């Protein structure tokens, strides 16, 4: 792996059934920066992201060829070779989706869900972590009085910041973002962009975006995908 | 009959009449049963019908054992079928790859169409002898054999309703759990079960209705003894089986009239299940509306 990089992809091809989505692709993403993946719809940007946390395995009939290596805890891990547990990987490689996906439960429970699933059951610890990620996501002042209300009552932008907070609560080293602002209005977009810039210190961000202005505003580097190949 | 010129037989009125007719027919059935069972609505009604001894030759017409037999079989079969169906639905929705899942789903669908008498046959020739040997007492025709068989009969209904309500869970919710490192158990606990609460209740109530109304299985494998059900291996008689048995032998006697009381009890039981289902579903969608997300 080239020094400074946290993800290294070599000769990656991806198939949904007989359809080829990624075509013998090689690239890498640097650590503690925002790396953008751009390109037209259907070019395989989101698919590329899901090869890094192996979320593609949730899709029936999907198949992958090639090498994906990630650097976690300063250890180089080959996702297709090593026996890293899926849960372990996904706790270290968080993901935020295009459409905010809070679960139908309270704000507080949404945030403690990853902790509970990871076996962190200490109530005080949970409370502290929730407050910290909400502070980090600039959401604390807005929701501290209503942590027990349904997360789906938040505005779109708030929901997305909640989802980012939820993804950050297990302190991942890599955060995958699949067009995190495309469903939001302008004001919410700039809030999220500020948030992402702040997160650079703590983890490496890989963001799919089709908004080239946004890429110019916040990304440190970018790669462009067209029809499953790098341009 | 359908006429656009505005006569009373316009399409709308016609459909309204048909609907009202169906509604009235259902009420008429109740009225019919009350009317035919009328000689029994006498002062000593409760002595007659709520006693636990059925001995028509001594003029004792206690149908309480049949009410208890019905309840025991329905509840036991639900207890067996519910975890089975839930597991099956999870298998179809989460655990199996697409092709085997589809195959299993098709089989379950097919099972809903098998006449209950077939299950009865299979029960008599396979299950009953097995239970007879296993329990080493009685004929094998028992509360347990009927409940097991009935569980098999009502499971497909439940599985189909469960699968349907699991499928309605938004994929983004499942993705959220998966992307946070959740496994199948987490998906079940945090998304499927809470999201499909209404569907699960609907499936349970529909299955309970089916179990309550089924006649053939109890008639064939429960043994039809007139005593109170005292153990899993006891021979019991359900209300439906009682109706079938008496009807086959008689047509005008006090004994015969008791089947109308049985009919009324079954009718009311089904009615309560249906109304519960209504109330439950309405509350479910109201709660969603209040959250602003229906």
Short mmCIF file of C-alpha atoms in Angstrom, two decimals:
data_model
loop_
_atom_site.label_atom_id
_atom_site.label_comp_id
_atom_site.label_asym_id
_atom_site.label_seq_id
_atom_site.Cartn_x
_atom_site.Cartn_y
_atom_site.Cartn_z
CA UNK A 1 0.00 0.00 0.00
CA UNK A 2 1.33 3.44 -0.94
CA UNK A 3 2.27 5.39 2.25
CA UNK A 4 -0.40 7.86 3.36
CA UNK A 5 -3.20 5.86 1.83
CA UNK A 6 -5.87 4.07 3.83
CA UNK A 7 -7.63 2.28 0.99
CA UNK A 8 -5.98 0.61 -1.95
CA UNK A 9 -8.04 -0.91 -4.73
CA UNK A 10 -6.44 -3.06 -7.43
CA UNK A 11 -8.03 -4.51 -10.56
CA UNK A 12 -11.49 -4.40 -9.06
CA UNK A 13 -14.40 -5.65 -11.12
CA UNK A 14 -17.94 -5.86 -9.85
CA UNK A 15 -20.96 -7.67 -11.20
CA UNK A 16 -24.67 -7.66 -10.46
CA UNK A 17 -25.65 -10.97 -12.01
CA UNK A 18 -24.36 -10.80 -15.56
CA UNK A 19 -24.13 -7.01 -15.59
CA UNK A 20 -20.65 -5.56 -15.06
CA UNK A 21 -20.72 -2.41 -12.92
CA UNK A 22 -17.03 -1.84 -12.20
CA UNK A 23 -14.44 -2.62 -14.79
CA UNK A 24 -10.90 -3.58 -13.74
CA UNK A 25 -10.48 -0.49 -11.61
CA UNK A 26 -7.45 0.53 -9.56
CA UNK A 27 -7.24 3.52 -7.24
CA UNK A 28 -6.38 4.57 -3.72
CA UNK A 29 -7.68 6.95 -1.09
CA UNK A 30 -5.51 9.03 1.23
CA UNK A 31 -5.95 9.18 4.98
CA UNK A 32 -7.32 12.11 6.99
CA UNK A 33 -8.67 13.88 3.96
CA UNK A 34 -11.87 14.07 1.98
CA UNK A 35 -11.58 12.03 -1.19
CA UNK A 36 -14.38 12.55 -3.66
CA UNK A 37 -15.68 10.02 -6.17
CA UNK A 38 -17.51 11.78 -8.98
CA UNK A 39 -19.18 10.74 -12.19
CA UNK A 40 -22.58 10.47 -13.88
CA UNK A 41 -25.46 8.43 -12.40
CA UNK A 42 -25.10 4.71 -12.88
CA UNK A 43 -21.33 4.86 -13.26
CA UNK A 44 -20.79 2.62 -10.24
CA UNK A 45 -19.81 5.26 -7.64
CA UNK A 46 -22.00 3.88 -4.85
CA UNK A 47 -21.00 0.33 -5.71
CA UNK A 48 -17.35 1.31 -5.33
CA UNK A 49 -18.11 2.59 -1.81
CA UNK A 50 -19.85 -0.62 -0.81
CA UNK A 51 -16.77 -2.67 -1.71
CA UNK A 52 -14.90 -0.90 1.11
CA UNK A 53 -17.29 -1.99 3.90
CA UNK A 54 -18.45 -5.11 2.05
CA UNK A 55 -22.04 -3.87 2.16
CA UNK A 56 -22.41 -5.26 -1.36
CA UNK A 57 -22.66 -8.69 0.22
CA UNK A 58 -26.18 -7.75 1.33
CA UNK A 59 -27.26 -7.74 -2.31
CA UNK A 60 -28.26 -11.04 -3.82
CA UNK A 61 -26.41 -11.98 -7.00
CA UNK A 62 -23.55 -9.51 -6.56
CA UNK A 63 -19.99 -10.69 -7.21
CA UNK A 64 -16.62 -9.03 -6.91
CA UNK A 65 -13.16 -9.72 -8.35
CA UNK A 66 -9.88 -8.04 -7.49
CA UNK A 67 -8.22 -6.68 -4.39
CA UNK A 68 -9.48 -4.20 -1.80
CA UNK A 69 -7.07 -3.38 1.04
CA UNK A 70 -7.79 -1.07 3.94
CA UNK A 71 -5.52 0.23 6.67
CA UNK A 72 -7.14 -0.26 10.07
CA UNK A 73 -5.28 0.15 13.38
CA UNK A 74 -2.14 0.55 11.25
CA UNK A 75 -2.65 -2.94 9.90
CA UNK A 76 -3.10 -3.60 6.23
CA UNK A 77 -6.13 -5.80 5.72
CA UNK A 78 -7.08 -7.50 2.48
CA UNK A 79 -10.87 -7.60 2.60
CA UNK A 80 -11.21 -10.61 0.33
CA UNK A 81 -8.42 -12.67 1.87
CA UNK A 82 -8.30 -11.96 5.56
CA UNK A 83 -10.73 -13.29 8.06
CA UNK A 84 -11.70 -9.96 9.59
CA UNK A 85 -15.21 -10.27 10.91
CA UNK A 86 -17.82 -8.37 8.97
CA UNK A 87 -19.14 -6.66 12.09
CA UNK A 88 -15.59 -5.64 13.05
CA UNK A 89 -14.94 -4.19 9.61
CA UNK A 90 -18.18 -2.21 9.54
CA UNK A 91 -17.53 -0.74 12.96
CA UNK A 92 -14.20 0.54 11.65
CA UNK A 93 -15.57 1.64 8.28
CA UNK A 94 -18.77 3.63 8.82
CA UNK A 95 -21.26 4.61 6.15
CA UNK A 96 -23.71 7.43 5.55
CA UNK A 97 -26.33 7.03 2.86
CA UNK A 98 -27.83 9.33 0.26
CA UNK A 99 -31.21 9.46 1.94
CA UNK A 100 -30.99 9.88 5.72
CA UNK A 101 -31.99 6.58 7.27
CA UNK A 102 -32.69 7.04 10.96
CA UNK A 103 -34.50 4.00 12.34
CA UNK A 104 -38.07 4.41 13.61
CA UNK A 105 -37.01 4.91 17.21
CA UNK A 106 -35.94 7.80 19.40
CA UNK A 107 -32.94 10.00 18.63
CA UNK A 108 -31.17 8.58 21.66
CA UNK A 109 -31.86 4.98 20.72
CA UNK A 110 -30.68 5.58 17.16
CA UNK A 111 -27.36 6.72 18.54
CA UNK A 112 -26.96 3.98 21.12
CA UNK A 113 -27.91 1.26 18.63
CA UNK A 114 -24.34 0.79 17.30
CA UNK A 115 -23.07 0.71 20.88
CA UNK A 116 -25.60 -1.89 21.91
CA UNK A 117 -24.82 -4.00 18.84
CA UNK A 118 -21.12 -3.76 19.67
CA UNK A 119 -21.82 -4.92 23.22
CA UNK A 120 -21.20 -1.57 24.94
CA UNK A 121 -23.95 -1.69 27.53
CA UNK A 122 -22.70 0.71 30.20
CA UNK A 123 -25.37 3.43 30.47
CA UNK A 124 -23.01 6.21 31.56
CA UNK A 125 -20.61 5.45 28.78
CA UNK A 126 -23.47 5.42 26.29
CA UNK A 127 -24.70 8.80 27.54
CA UNK A 128 -21.26 10.35 27.31
CA UNK A 129 -20.65 9.07 23.81
CA UNK A 130 -24.06 10.24 22.63
CA UNK A 131 -23.43 13.75 23.91
CA UNK A 132 -19.98 13.84 22.37
CA UNK A 133 -21.02 12.76 18.86
CA UNK A 134 -23.99 15.09 18.94
CA UNK A 135 -21.68 17.97 19.89
CA UNK A 136 -19.36 16.95 17.06
CA UNK A 137 -22.27 16.87 14.62
CA UNK A 138 -23.40 20.38 15.73
CA UNK A 139 -26.68 18.77 16.71
CA UNK A 140 -26.50 18.86 20.50
CA UNK A 141 -28.11 22.30 21.07
CA UNK A 142 -30.96 21.42 18.73
CA UNK A 143 -31.84 18.03 20.19
CA UNK A 144 -30.61 17.92 23.78
CA UNK A 145 -34.11 18.63 25.08
CA UNK A 146 -35.77 16.04 22.85
CA UNK A 147 -33.50 13.02 22.83
CA UNK A 148 -36.46 10.74 23.49
CA UNK A 149 -38.57 11.92 20.56
CA UNK A 150 -38.84 10.01 17.30
CA UNK A 151 -35.81 10.60 15.09
CA UNK A 152 -38.02 10.81 12.01
CA UNK A 153 -39.51 14.07 13.30
CA UNK A 154 -36.21 15.86 12.67
CA UNK A 155 -35.71 17.90 9.49
CA UNK A 156 -33.87 16.28 6.59
CA UNK A 157 -30.60 18.03 7.39
CA UNK A 158 -30.88 17.20 11.08
CA UNK A 159 -31.61 13.57 10.21
CA UNK A 160 -28.50 13.38 8.06
CA UNK A 161 -26.36 14.92 10.80
CA UNK A 162 -27.86 12.37 13.17
CA UNK A 163 -26.90 9.58 10.77
CA UNK A 164 -23.35 10.95 10.57
CA UNK A 165 -23.25 11.10 14.37
CA UNK A 166 -24.54 7.53 14.51
CA UNK A 167 -21.86 6.39 12.08
CA UNK A 168 -19.19 8.22 14.14
CA UNK A 169 -20.18 6.91 17.56
CA UNK A 170 -18.03 3.78 17.23
CA UNK A 171 -15.09 5.98 16.19
CA UNK A 172 -14.52 4.50 12.74
CA UNK A 173 -11.25 5.12 10.95
CA UNK A 174 -12.88 5.46 7.57
CA UNK A 175 -16.24 7.07 6.82
CA UNK A 176 -17.98 6.33 3.53
CA UNK A 177 -20.48 8.95 2.37
CA UNK A 178 -22.85 8.19 -0.49
CA UNK A 179 -24.02 11.59 -1.82
CA UNK A 180 -24.73 12.71 1.75
CA UNK A 181 -26.21 16.07 0.77
CA UNK A 182 -28.08 15.35 -2.44
CA UNK A 183 -31.48 15.11 -0.74
CA UNK A 184 -31.03 18.30 1.31
CA UNK A 185 -31.66 22.01 0.84
CA UNK A 186 -28.86 24.59 0.56
CA UNK A 187 -28.65 25.62 4.21
CA UNK A 188 -28.47 22.02 5.35
CA UNK A 189 -25.82 21.27 2.73
CA UNK A 190 -23.38 23.86 4.04
CA UNK A 191 -23.88 22.65 7.63
CA UNK A 192 -23.00 19.12 6.56
CA UNK A 193 -20.01 20.31 4.55
CA UNK A 194 -18.64 22.14 7.61
CA UNK A 195 -19.20 19.03 9.67
CA UNK A 196 -17.31 16.86 7.18
CA UNK A 197 -14.37 19.29 7.11
CA UNK A 198 -14.22 19.00 10.89
CA UNK A 199 -14.29 15.21 10.79
CA UNK A 200 -11.10 15.04 8.71
CA UNK A 201 -9.01 15.19 11.87
CA UNK A 202 -10.60 12.08 13.24
CA UNK A 203 -11.03 9.85 10.24
CA UNK A 204 -10.62 9.47 6.52
CA UNK A 205 -13.62 10.40 4.42
CA UNK A 206 -14.52 8.95 1.05
CA UNK A 207 -17.47 10.78 -0.46
CA UNK A 208 -19.49 10.07 -3.56
CA UNK A 209 -20.82 13.28 -5.04
CA UNK A 210 -22.16 14.40 -8.36
CA UNK A 211 -21.99 18.06 -7.35
CA UNK A 212 -18.70 19.29 -8.79
CA UNK A 213 -18.94 22.61 -6.94
CA UNK A 214 -19.20 20.74 -3.69
CA UNK A 215 -16.16 18.67 -4.64
CA UNK A 216 -14.22 21.86 -5.35
CA UNK A 217 -15.36 23.35 -2.01
CA UNK A 218 -14.44 20.54 0.35
CA UNK A 219 -12.60 17.66 -1.31
CA UNK A 220 -8.82 17.27 -1.08
CA UNK A 221 -8.67 14.92 -4.02
CA UNK A 222 -11.06 13.32 -6.44
CA UNK A 223 -11.43 10.49 -8.89
CA UNK A 224 -13.97 10.34 -11.69
CA UNK A 225 -15.82 7.23 -12.70
CA UNK A 226 -17.51 6.77 -16.05
CA UNK A 227 -19.26 3.53 -16.86
CA UNK A 228 -17.35 1.57 -14.26
CA UNK A 229 -13.88 2.78 -15.22
CA UNK A 230 -11.66 5.57 -13.93
CA UNK A 231 -11.18 8.55 -16.21
CA UNK B 1 -79.98 -2.96 -14.47
CA UNK B 2 -77.28 -0.30 -14.49
CA UNK B 3 -78.74 2.86 -15.81
CA UNK B 4 -77.09 6.23 -16.21
CA UNK B 5 -80.31 8.21 -16.31
CA UNK B 6 -80.55 8.40 -12.54
CA UNK B 7 -83.15 5.78 -11.77
CA UNK B 8 -82.83 4.06 -8.42
CA UNK B 9 -80.89 1.32 -10.13
CA UNK B 10 -77.94 3.48 -11.04
CA UNK B 11 -74.60 1.73 -10.66
CA UNK B 12 -73.90 3.28 -7.33
CA UNK B 13 -77.20 2.29 -5.77
CA UNK B 14 -76.88 -1.18 -7.20
CA UNK B 15 -73.51 -1.75 -5.58
CA UNK B 16 -74.82 -0.25 -2.37
CA UNK B 17 -77.71 -2.71 -2.38
CA UNK B 18 -75.38 -5.63 -2.99
CA UNK B 19 -73.13 -4.53 -0.14
CA UNK B 20 -76.03 -4.02 2.21
CA UNK B 21 -77.38 -7.42 1.15
CA UNK B 22 -74.13 -9.14 2.07
CA UNK B 23 -74.03 -7.35 5.41
CA UNK B 24 -77.61 -8.30 6.16
CA UNK B 25 -76.96 -11.89 5.16
CA UNK B 26 -74.27 -12.17 7.81
CA UNK B 27 -76.63 -10.73 10.41
CA UNK B 28 -79.36 -13.04 9.13
CA UNK B 29 -77.14 -16.05 9.83
CA UNK B 30 -76.88 -14.96 13.46
CA UNK B 31 -80.63 -14.36 13.59
CA UNK B 32 -81.25 -17.78 12.08
CA UNK B 33 -79.14 -19.51 14.68
CA UNK B 34 -80.80 -17.64 17.53
CA UNK B 35 -84.23 -18.47 16.11
CA UNK B 36 -83.57 -22.18 15.72
CA UNK B 37 -81.83 -22.45 19.06
CA UNK B 38 -84.64 -20.42 20.70
CA UNK B 39 -86.34 -23.26 22.63
CA UNK B 40 -83.14 -23.53 24.62
CA UNK B 41 -82.99 -19.92 25.74
CA UNK B 42 -84.96 -20.78 28.83
CA UNK B 43 -84.59 -20.02 32.49
CA UNK B 44 -82.26 -22.92 33.16
CA UNK B 45 -80.12 -22.02 30.17
CA UNK B 46 -76.92 -21.83 32.16
CA UNK B 47 -77.60 -25.09 33.96
CA UNK B 48 -78.08 -26.74 30.64
CA UNK B 49 -75.28 -25.27 28.67
CA UNK B 50 -72.61 -24.26 31.00
CA UNK B 51 -72.41 -27.53 32.84
CA UNK B 52 -69.60 -29.87 31.97
CA UNK B 53 -71.60 -33.03 31.42
CA UNK B 54 -72.84 -33.99 27.99
CA UNK B 55 -75.29 -36.89 28.43
CA UNK B 56 -78.34 -36.34 26.22
CA UNK B 57 -79.99 -39.56 27.46
CA UNK B 58 -80.02 -38.08 30.97
CA UNK B 59 -81.11 -34.76 29.55
CA UNK B 60 -77.76 -33.12 30.31
CA UNK B 61 -76.53 -30.90 27.52
CA UNK B 62 -73.31 -29.41 28.86
CA UNK B 63 -71.31 -27.92 26.01
CA UNK B 64 -68.66 -26.38 28.25
CA UNK B 65 -66.22 -29.26 27.51
CA UNK B 66 -66.46 -28.40 23.82
CA UNK B 67 -65.84 -24.71 24.47
CA UNK B 68 -62.78 -25.66 26.53
CA UNK B 69 -61.68 -28.22 23.95
CA UNK B 70 -61.87 -25.58 21.23
CA UNK B 71 -59.94 -23.03 23.28
CA UNK B 72 -57.29 -25.56 24.26
CA UNK B 73 -56.73 -26.68 20.68
CA UNK B 74 -56.70 -23.13 19.29
CA UNK B 75 -54.29 -21.81 21.91
CA UNK B 76 -51.97 -24.81 21.76
CA UNK B 77 -51.85 -24.77 17.97
CA UNK B 78 -51.04 -21.04 18.00
CA UNK B 79 -48.28 -21.61 20.55
CA UNK B 80 -46.76 -24.24 18.26
CA UNK B 81 -47.34 -22.42 14.99
CA UNK B 82 -46.27 -18.90 15.98
CA UNK B 83 -42.53 -19.46 16.58
CA UNK B 84 -42.46 -21.85 13.63
CA UNK B 85 -44.02 -19.28 11.31
CA UNK B 86 -41.87 -16.43 12.56
CA UNK B 87 -38.76 -18.50 11.98
CA UNK B 88 -39.94 -19.48 8.56
CA UNK B 89 -40.65 -15.90 7.57
CA UNK B 90 -37.21 -14.81 8.78
CA UNK B 91 -35.70 -17.66 6.78
CA UNK B 92 -37.50 -16.49 3.65
CA UNK B 93 -36.79 -12.79 4.17
CA UNK B 94 -33.31 -12.69 5.63
CA UNK B 95 -31.42 -15.92 5.74
CA UNK B 96 -31.90 -17.79 2.49
CA UNK B 97 -30.51 -16.71 -0.88
CA UNK B 98 -33.09 -15.54 -3.39
CA UNK B 99 -33.78 -18.83 -5.17
CA UNK B 100 -34.31 -21.17 -2.21
CA UNK B 101 -36.28 -18.40 -0.50
CA UNK B 102 -38.58 -18.15 -3.49
CA UNK B 103 -38.94 -21.92 -3.56
CA UNK B 104 -39.87 -22.09 0.10
CA UNK B 105 -42.32 -19.21 -0.33
CA UNK B 106 -44.01 -21.04 -3.22
CA UNK B 107 -44.36 -24.18 -1.14
CA UNK B 108 -45.89 -22.24 1.73
CA UNK B 109 -48.31 -20.65 -0.73
CA UNK B 110 -49.20 -24.06 -2.09
CA UNK B 111 -49.85 -25.31 1.44
CA UNK B 112 -52.61 -22.74 1.96
CA UNK B 113 -54.58 -24.44 -0.79
CA UNK B 114 -54.45 -28.00 0.53
CA UNK B 115 -57.88 -29.11 1.81
CA UNK B 116 -57.90 -29.72 5.55
CA UNK B 117 -59.24 -33.22 5.07
CA UNK B 118 -55.90 -34.15 3.50
CA UNK B 119 -54.08 -32.97 6.60
CA UNK B 120 -56.59 -35.05 8.55
CA UNK B 121 -55.73 -38.16 6.55
CA UNK B 122 -52.03 -37.68 7.04
CA UNK B 123 -52.67 -37.09 10.72
CA UNK B 124 -54.64 -40.27 11.15
CA UNK B 125 -52.19 -42.45 9.30
CA UNK B 126 -48.91 -40.96 10.55
CA UNK B 127 -49.26 -38.67 13.53
CA UNK B 128 -51.92 -40.51 15.52
CA UNK B 129 -50.11 -43.91 15.54
CA UNK B 130 -46.87 -42.16 16.43
CA UNK B 131 -48.41 -40.31 19.38
CA UNK B 132 -50.21 -43.49 20.49
CA UNK B 133 -46.90 -45.29 20.80
CA UNK B 134 -45.10 -42.33 22.28
CA UNK B 135 -47.64 -41.57 24.98
CA UNK B 136 -48.26 -45.29 25.55
CA UNK B 137 -51.85 -44.61 26.47
CA UNK B 138 -55.14 -43.99 24.75
CA UNK B 139 -55.85 -44.06 21.06
CA UNK B 140 -53.44 -41.33 19.98
CA UNK B 141 -56.40 -39.22 18.96
CA UNK B 142 -55.91 -36.32 21.28
CA UNK B 143 -55.70 -32.64 21.99
CA UNK B 144 -52.01 -32.76 21.08
CA UNK B 145 -52.44 -34.48 17.72
CA UNK B 146 -55.16 -32.03 16.68
CA UNK B 147 -53.09 -29.03 17.86
CA UNK B 148 -49.98 -30.21 15.99
CA UNK B 149 -51.90 -30.78 12.81
CA UNK B 150 -53.80 -27.55 13.15
CA UNK B 151 -50.48 -25.75 13.68
CA UNK B 152 -49.38 -27.10 10.32
CA UNK B 153 -52.65 -25.93 8.79
CA UNK B 154 -52.51 -22.36 10.11
CA UNK B 155 -48.77 -21.79 9.71
CA UNK B 156 -48.87 -20.98 5.98
CA UNK B 157 -51.38 -18.18 6.58
CA UNK B 158 -49.17 -16.72 9.28
CA UNK B 159 -45.96 -17.15 7.29
CA UNK B 160 -47.44 -15.38 4.26
CA UNK B 161 -48.68 -12.44 6.34
CA UNK B 162 -45.35 -12.21 8.20
CA UNK B 163 -43.33 -12.36 4.99
CA UNK B 164 -45.50 -9.66 3.48
CA UNK B 165 -45.02 -7.36 6.43
CA UNK B 166 -41.28 -8.05 6.61
CA UNK B 167 -40.98 -7.23 2.91
CA UNK B 168 -42.59 -3.86 3.61
CA UNK B 169 -39.72 -2.89 5.91
CA UNK B 170 -37.78 -0.20 4.04
CA UNK B 171 -34.43 -1.42 2.71
CA UNK B 172 -32.67 1.74 4.05
CA UNK B 173 -33.51 0.61 7.59
CA UNK B 174 -31.92 -2.79 6.98
CA UNK B 175 -28.92 -1.09 5.37
CA UNK B 176 -28.52 1.17 8.38
CA UNK B 177 -28.27 -1.80 10.70
CA UNK B 178 -25.99 -3.74 8.34
CA UNK B 179 -23.65 -0.78 7.79
CA UNK B 180 -23.28 -0.36 11.56
CA UNK B 181 -22.06 -3.92 11.91
CA UNK B 182 -25.39 -5.52 12.78
CA UNK B 183 -26.03 -9.18 12.04
CA UNK B 184 -29.24 -11.02 11.18
CA UNK B 185 -30.33 -11.15 14.82
CA UNK B 186 -29.88 -7.38 15.11
CA UNK B 187 -31.87 -6.80 11.94
CA UNK B 188 -34.65 -8.93 13.36
CA UNK B 189 -34.71 -7.22 16.75
CA UNK B 190 -34.20 -3.63 15.65
CA UNK B 191 -36.02 -3.43 12.32
CA UNK B 192 -38.17 -6.42 11.35
CA UNK B 193 -39.99 -7.10 14.61
CA UNK B 194 -40.78 -3.50 15.58
CA UNK B 195 -41.61 -2.55 11.98
CA UNK B 196 -43.87 -5.54 11.40
CA UNK B 197 -45.73 -5.38 14.72
CA UNK B 198 -49.09 -4.84 13.04
CA UNK B 199 -48.46 -7.53 10.47
CA UNK B 200 -47.48 -10.02 13.14
CA UNK B 201 -50.64 -9.29 15.10
CA UNK B 202 -52.72 -9.58 11.92
CA UNK B 203 -51.14 -12.92 11.07
CA UNK B 204 -51.77 -14.23 14.56
CA UNK B 205 -55.41 -13.19 14.59
CA UNK B 206 -56.08 -14.53 11.10
CA UNK B 207 -54.50 -17.83 12.08
CA UNK B 208 -56.51 -17.90 15.30
CA UNK B 209 -59.67 -17.41 13.20
CA UNK B 210 -58.69 -20.28 10.95
CA UNK B 211 -57.92 -22.55 13.87
CA UNK B 212 -61.19 -21.64 15.55
CA UNK B 213 -63.26 -22.35 12.47
CA UNK B 214 -61.57 -25.50 11.28
CA UNK B 215 -63.74 -28.60 11.65
CA UNK B 216 -62.14 -31.45 9.79
CA UNK B 217 -58.89 -31.81 11.68
CA UNK B 218 -60.42 -31.85 15.14
CA UNK B 219 -63.17 -34.17 13.92
CA UNK B 220 -60.67 -36.61 12.47
CA UNK B 221 -57.84 -36.65 15.00
CA UNK B 222 -58.94 -35.09 18.30
CA UNK B 223 -60.95 -38.14 19.36
CA UNK B 224 -64.27 -36.36 20.02
CA UNK B 225 -64.75 -37.51 23.62
CA UNK B 226 -67.31 -35.42 25.44
CA UNK B 227 -65.27 -35.01 28.62
CA UNK B 228 -63.40 -31.90 29.72
CA UNK B 229 -59.85 -31.79 28.29
CA UNK B 230 -57.60 -32.89 31.11
CA UNK B 231 -54.24 -33.55 29.50
CA UNK B 232 -52.41 -33.19 26.22
CA UNK B 233 -53.18 -36.80 25.45
CA UNK B 234 -56.86 -36.57 26.32
CA UNK B 235 -59.45 -37.10 23.63
CA UNK B 236 -61.35 -33.84 23.15
CA UNK B 237 -64.21 -32.47 21.10
CA UNK B 238 -64.36 -29.00 19.59
CA UNK B 239 -67.49 -26.94 18.95
CA UNK B 240 -67.10 -27.36 15.21
CA UNK B 241 -66.65 -31.12 15.47
CA UNK B 242 -69.66 -31.27 17.78
CA UNK B 243 -71.79 -29.49 15.21
CA UNK B 244 -70.68 -31.89 12.50
CA UNK B 245 -71.22 -34.96 14.66
CA UNK B 246 -74.69 -34.03 15.91
CA UNK B 247 -75.82 -32.81 12.54
CA UNK B 248 -74.92 -36.13 10.94
CA UNK B 249 -77.04 -38.07 13.40
CA UNK B 250 -80.06 -36.00 14.18
CA UNK B 251 -82.28 -33.22 12.91
CA UNK B 252 -84.88 -32.27 15.47
CA UNK B 253 -84.30 -32.71 19.17
CA UNK B 254 -82.96 -30.75 22.10
CA UNK B 255 -79.64 -32.32 21.36
CA UNK B 256 -79.82 -31.03 17.81
CA UNK B 257 -80.71 -27.54 18.99
CA UNK B 258 -77.49 -27.28 21.01
CA UNK B 259 -75.50 -27.01 17.81
CA UNK B 260 -77.04 -23.61 17.21
CA UNK B 261 -75.70 -22.46 20.55
CA UNK B 262 -72.32 -23.82 19.48
CA UNK B 263 -72.73 -21.93 16.22
CA UNK B 264 -73.50 -18.70 18.05
CA UNK B 265 -70.43 -19.10 20.26
CA UNK B 266 -68.21 -19.68 17.21
CA UNK B 267 -69.83 -16.76 15.43
CA UNK B 268 -69.16 -14.44 18.35
CA UNK B 269 -65.62 -15.74 18.70
CA UNK B 270 -64.87 -14.98 15.07
CA UNK B 271 -66.56 -11.60 15.41
CA UNK B 272 -64.37 -10.69 18.38
CA UNK B 273 -61.23 -11.73 16.46
CA UNK B 274 -62.27 -9.69 13.44
CA UNK B 275 -63.09 -6.61 15.49
CA UNK B 276 -59.81 -6.89 17.41
CA UNK B 277 -58.01 -7.03 14.10
CA UNK B 278 -59.85 -3.89 12.94
CA UNK B 279 -59.15 -1.92 16.07
CA UNK B 280 -55.55 -3.02 16.07
CA UNK B 281 -54.90 -2.07 12.46
CA UNK B 282 -56.65 1.25 12.87
CA UNK B 283 -54.60 2.10 15.95
CA UNK B 284 -51.47 1.10 14.09
CA UNK B 285 -52.10 3.42 11.18
CA UNK B 286 -53.27 6.21 13.49
CA UNK B 287 -50.00 6.02 15.41
CA UNK B 288 -48.17 6.30 12.10
CA UNK B 289 -50.26 9.30 11.07
CA UNK B 290 -49.57 11.04 14.35
CA UNK B 291 -45.91 10.62 13.66
CA UNK B 292 -46.59 12.24 10.30
CA UNK B 293 -45.55 9.13 8.43
CA UNK B 294 -48.27 6.86 7.27
#
